[in-house]
PDB file of C-alpha atoms in Angstrom:
ATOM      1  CA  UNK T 836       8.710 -40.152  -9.000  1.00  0.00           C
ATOM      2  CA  UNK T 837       7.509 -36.430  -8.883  1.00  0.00           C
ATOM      3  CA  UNK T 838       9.095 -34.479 -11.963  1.00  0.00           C
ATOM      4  CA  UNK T 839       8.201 -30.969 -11.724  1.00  0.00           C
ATOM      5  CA  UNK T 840       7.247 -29.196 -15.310  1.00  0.00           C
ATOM      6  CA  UNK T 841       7.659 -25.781 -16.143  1.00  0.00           C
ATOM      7  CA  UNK T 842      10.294 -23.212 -15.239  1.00  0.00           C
ATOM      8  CA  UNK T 843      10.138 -20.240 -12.932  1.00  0.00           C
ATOM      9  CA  UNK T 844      11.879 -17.560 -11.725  1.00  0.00           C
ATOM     10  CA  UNK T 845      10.438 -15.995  -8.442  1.00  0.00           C
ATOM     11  CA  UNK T 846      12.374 -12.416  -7.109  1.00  0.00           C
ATOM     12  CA  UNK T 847      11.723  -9.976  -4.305  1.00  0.00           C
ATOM     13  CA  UNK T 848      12.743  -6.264  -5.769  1.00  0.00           C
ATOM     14  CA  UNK T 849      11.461  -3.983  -2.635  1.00  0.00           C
ATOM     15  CA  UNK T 850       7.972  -4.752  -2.125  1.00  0.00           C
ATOM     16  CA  UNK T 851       7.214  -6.319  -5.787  1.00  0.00           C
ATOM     17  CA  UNK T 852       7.802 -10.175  -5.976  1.00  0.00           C
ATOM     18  CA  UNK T 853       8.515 -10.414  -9.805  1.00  0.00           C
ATOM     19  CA  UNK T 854       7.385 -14.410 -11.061  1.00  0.00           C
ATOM     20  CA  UNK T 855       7.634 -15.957 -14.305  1.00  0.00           C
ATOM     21  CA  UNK T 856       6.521 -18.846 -15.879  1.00  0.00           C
ATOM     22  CA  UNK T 857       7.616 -20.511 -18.700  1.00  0.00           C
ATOM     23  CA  UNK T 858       6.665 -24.196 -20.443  1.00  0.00           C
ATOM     24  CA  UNK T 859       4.074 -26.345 -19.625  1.00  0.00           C
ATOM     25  CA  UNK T 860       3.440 -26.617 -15.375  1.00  0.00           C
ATOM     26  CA  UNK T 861       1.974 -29.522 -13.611  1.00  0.00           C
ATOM     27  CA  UNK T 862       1.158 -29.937  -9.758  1.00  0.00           C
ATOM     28  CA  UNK T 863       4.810 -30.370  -9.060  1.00  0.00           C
ATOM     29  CA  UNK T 864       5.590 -27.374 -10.856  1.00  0.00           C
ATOM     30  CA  UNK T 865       2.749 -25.279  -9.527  1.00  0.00           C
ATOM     31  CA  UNK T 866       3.098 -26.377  -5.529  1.00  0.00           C
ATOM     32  CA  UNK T 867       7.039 -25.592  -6.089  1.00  0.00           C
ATOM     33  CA  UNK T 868       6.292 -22.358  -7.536  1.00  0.00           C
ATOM     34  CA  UNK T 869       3.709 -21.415  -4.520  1.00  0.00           C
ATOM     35  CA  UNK T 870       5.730 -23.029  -2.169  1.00  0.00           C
ATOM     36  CA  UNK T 871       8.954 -20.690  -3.215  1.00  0.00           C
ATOM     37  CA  UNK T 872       6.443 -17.761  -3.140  1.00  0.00           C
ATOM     38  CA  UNK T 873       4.910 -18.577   0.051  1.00  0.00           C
ATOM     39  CA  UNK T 874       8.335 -18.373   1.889  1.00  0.00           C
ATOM     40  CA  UNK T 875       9.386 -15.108  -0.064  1.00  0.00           C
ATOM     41  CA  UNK T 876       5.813 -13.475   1.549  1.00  0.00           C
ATOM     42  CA  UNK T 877       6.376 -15.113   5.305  1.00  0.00           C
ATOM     43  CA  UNK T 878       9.970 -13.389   5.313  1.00  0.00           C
ATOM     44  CA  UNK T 879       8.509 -10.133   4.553  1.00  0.00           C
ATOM     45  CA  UNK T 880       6.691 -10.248   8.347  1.00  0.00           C
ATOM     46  CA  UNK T 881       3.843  -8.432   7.290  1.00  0.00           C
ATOM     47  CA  UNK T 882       4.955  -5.736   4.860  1.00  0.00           C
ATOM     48  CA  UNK T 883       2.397  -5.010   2.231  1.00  0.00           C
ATOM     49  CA  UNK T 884       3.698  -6.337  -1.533  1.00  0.00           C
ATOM     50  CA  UNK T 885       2.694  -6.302  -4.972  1.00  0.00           C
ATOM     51  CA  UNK T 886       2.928  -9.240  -7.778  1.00  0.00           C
ATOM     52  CA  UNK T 887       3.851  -9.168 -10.796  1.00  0.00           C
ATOM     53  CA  UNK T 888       3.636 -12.374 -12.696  1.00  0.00           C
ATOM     54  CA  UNK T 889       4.751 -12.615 -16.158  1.00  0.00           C
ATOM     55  CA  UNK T 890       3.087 -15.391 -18.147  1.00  0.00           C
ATOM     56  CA  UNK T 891       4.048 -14.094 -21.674  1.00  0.00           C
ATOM     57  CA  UNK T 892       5.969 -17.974 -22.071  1.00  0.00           C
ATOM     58  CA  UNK T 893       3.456 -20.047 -20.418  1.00  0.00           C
ATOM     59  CA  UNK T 894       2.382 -22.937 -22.421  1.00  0.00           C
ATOM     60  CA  UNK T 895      -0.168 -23.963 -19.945  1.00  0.00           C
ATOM     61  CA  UNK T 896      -1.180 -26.105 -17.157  1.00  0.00           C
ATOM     62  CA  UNK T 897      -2.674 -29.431 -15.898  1.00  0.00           C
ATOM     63  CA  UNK T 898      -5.566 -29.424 -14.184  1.00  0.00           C
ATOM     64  CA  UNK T 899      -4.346 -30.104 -11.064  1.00  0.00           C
ATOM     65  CA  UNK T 900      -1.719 -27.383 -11.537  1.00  0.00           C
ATOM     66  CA  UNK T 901      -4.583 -24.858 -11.638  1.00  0.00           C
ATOM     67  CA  UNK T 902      -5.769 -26.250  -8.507  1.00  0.00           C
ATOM     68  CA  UNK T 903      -2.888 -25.451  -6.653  1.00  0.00           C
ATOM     69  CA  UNK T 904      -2.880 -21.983  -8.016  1.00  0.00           C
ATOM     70  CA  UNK T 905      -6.178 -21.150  -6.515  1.00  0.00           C
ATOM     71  CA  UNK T 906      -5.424 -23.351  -3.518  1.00  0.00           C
ATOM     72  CA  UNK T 907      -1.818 -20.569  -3.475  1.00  0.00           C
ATOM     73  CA  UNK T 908      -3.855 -17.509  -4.059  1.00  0.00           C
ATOM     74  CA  UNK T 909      -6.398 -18.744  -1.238  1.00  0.00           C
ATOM     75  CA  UNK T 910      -3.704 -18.501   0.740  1.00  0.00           C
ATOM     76  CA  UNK T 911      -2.840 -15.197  -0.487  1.00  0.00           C
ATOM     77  CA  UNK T 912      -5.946 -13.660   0.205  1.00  0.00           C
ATOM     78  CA  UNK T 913      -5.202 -13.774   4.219  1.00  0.00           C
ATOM     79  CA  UNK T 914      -1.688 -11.863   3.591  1.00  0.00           C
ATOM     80  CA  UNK T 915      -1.313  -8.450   2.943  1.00  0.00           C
ATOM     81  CA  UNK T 916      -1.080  -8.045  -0.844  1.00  0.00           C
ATOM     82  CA  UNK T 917      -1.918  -4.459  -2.136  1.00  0.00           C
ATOM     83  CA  UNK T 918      -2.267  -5.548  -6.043  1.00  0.00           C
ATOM     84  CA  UNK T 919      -1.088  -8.321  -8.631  1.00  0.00           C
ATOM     85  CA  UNK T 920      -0.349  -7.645 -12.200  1.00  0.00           C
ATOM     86  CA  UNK T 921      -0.654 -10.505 -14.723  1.00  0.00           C
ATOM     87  CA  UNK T 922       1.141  -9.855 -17.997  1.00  0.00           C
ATOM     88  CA  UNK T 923      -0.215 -12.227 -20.686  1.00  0.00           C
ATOM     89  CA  UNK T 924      -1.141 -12.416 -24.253  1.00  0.00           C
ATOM     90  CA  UNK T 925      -2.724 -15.411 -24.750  1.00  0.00           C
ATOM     91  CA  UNK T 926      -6.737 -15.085 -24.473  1.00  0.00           C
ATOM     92  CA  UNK T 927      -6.917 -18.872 -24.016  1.00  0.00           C
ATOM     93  CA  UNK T 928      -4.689 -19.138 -20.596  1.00  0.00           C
ATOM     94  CA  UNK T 929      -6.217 -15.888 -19.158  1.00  0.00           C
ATOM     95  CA  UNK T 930      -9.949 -17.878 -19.382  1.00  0.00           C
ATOM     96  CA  UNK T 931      -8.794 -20.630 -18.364  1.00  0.00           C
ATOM     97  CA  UNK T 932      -7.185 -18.932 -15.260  1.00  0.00           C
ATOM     98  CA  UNK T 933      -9.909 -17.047 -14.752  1.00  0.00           C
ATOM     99  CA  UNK T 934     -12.401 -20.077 -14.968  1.00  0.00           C
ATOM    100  CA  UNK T 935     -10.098 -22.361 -12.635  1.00  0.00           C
ATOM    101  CA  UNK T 936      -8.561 -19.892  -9.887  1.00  0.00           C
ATOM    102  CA  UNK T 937     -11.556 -18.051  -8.539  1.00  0.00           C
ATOM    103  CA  UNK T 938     -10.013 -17.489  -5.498  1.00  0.00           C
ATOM    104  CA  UNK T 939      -8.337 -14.419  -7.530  1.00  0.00           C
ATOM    105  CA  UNK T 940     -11.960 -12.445  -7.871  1.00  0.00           C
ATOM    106  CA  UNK T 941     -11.549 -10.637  -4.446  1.00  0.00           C
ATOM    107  CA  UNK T 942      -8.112  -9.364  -5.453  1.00  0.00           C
ATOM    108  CA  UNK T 943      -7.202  -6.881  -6.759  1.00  0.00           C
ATOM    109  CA  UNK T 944      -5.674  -7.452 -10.056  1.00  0.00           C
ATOM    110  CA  UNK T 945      -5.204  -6.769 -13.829  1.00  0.00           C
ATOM    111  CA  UNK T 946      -4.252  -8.083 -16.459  1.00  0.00           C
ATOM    112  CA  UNK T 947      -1.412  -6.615 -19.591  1.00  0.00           C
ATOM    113  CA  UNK T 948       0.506  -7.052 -22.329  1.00  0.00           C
ATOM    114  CA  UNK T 949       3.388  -5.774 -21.347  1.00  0.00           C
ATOM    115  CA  UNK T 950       5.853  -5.946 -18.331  1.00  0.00           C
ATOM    116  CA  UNK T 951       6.413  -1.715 -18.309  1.00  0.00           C
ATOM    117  CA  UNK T 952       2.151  -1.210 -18.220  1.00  0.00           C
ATOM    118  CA  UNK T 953       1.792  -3.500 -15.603  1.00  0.00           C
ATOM    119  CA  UNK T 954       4.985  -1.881 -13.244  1.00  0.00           C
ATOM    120  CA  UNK T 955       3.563   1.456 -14.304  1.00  0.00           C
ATOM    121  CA  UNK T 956      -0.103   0.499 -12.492  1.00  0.00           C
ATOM    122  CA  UNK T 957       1.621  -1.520  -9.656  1.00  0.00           C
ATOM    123  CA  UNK T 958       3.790   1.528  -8.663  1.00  0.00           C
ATOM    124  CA  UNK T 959       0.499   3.753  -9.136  1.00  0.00           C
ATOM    125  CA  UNK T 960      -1.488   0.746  -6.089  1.00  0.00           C
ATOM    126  CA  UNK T 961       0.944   1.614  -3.421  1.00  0.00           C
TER     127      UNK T 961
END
């Protein structure tokens, strides 16, 4: 039986896609989560978009849930993202994001603390 873990909430407003995570994810979580994404960014037919992902409530993530992240922002390296703002707070997740998704290092990204900073430099990126 595959149990997803972790809740998200994945919207389209205009040309940001607005994620968040909360709880604890594992590989069901994550592929559902990149999988929702994923069809979000194919129905856009080749607009440029921003991310914003809020993982102020994240808890964590298995191993394998990281791989599917980086295996997701592969992926998101051939479509036509302009930027992708991380809000987090916890120095622990970012490293270990940063460590196990390398796939994000040609992107252009950065990281916050806060929701309004990181809408304030996505708005600035298109």
């Amino acid at each position: 039986m595959n149990i997803e873990h972790g809740e998200s909430t994945i919207i389209a407003k205009e040309n940001i896609i607005h994620i968040t995570l909360k709880g604890a994810f594992n590989e069901y979580g994550a592929v559902d989560v990149s999988k929702k994404t994923m069809e979000i960014i194919r129905n856009l037919n080749q607009k440029r978009f921003m991310l914003l992902v809020n993982l102020l409530n994240l808890d964590g993530a298995t191993p394998e849930a990281f791989n599917i992240s980086n295996e997701f922002n592969e992926w998101l390296n051939s479509q036509n993202m302009v930027a992708k703002a991380i809000v987090i707070t916890s120095q622990a997740i970012k490293a270990i994001d940063q460590q196990w998704v390398p796939s994000k290092v040609v992107q252009n990204v950065e990281y916050f603390d806060s929701e309004d900073d990181a809408l304030r430099w996505l708005k600035k990126q298109f």
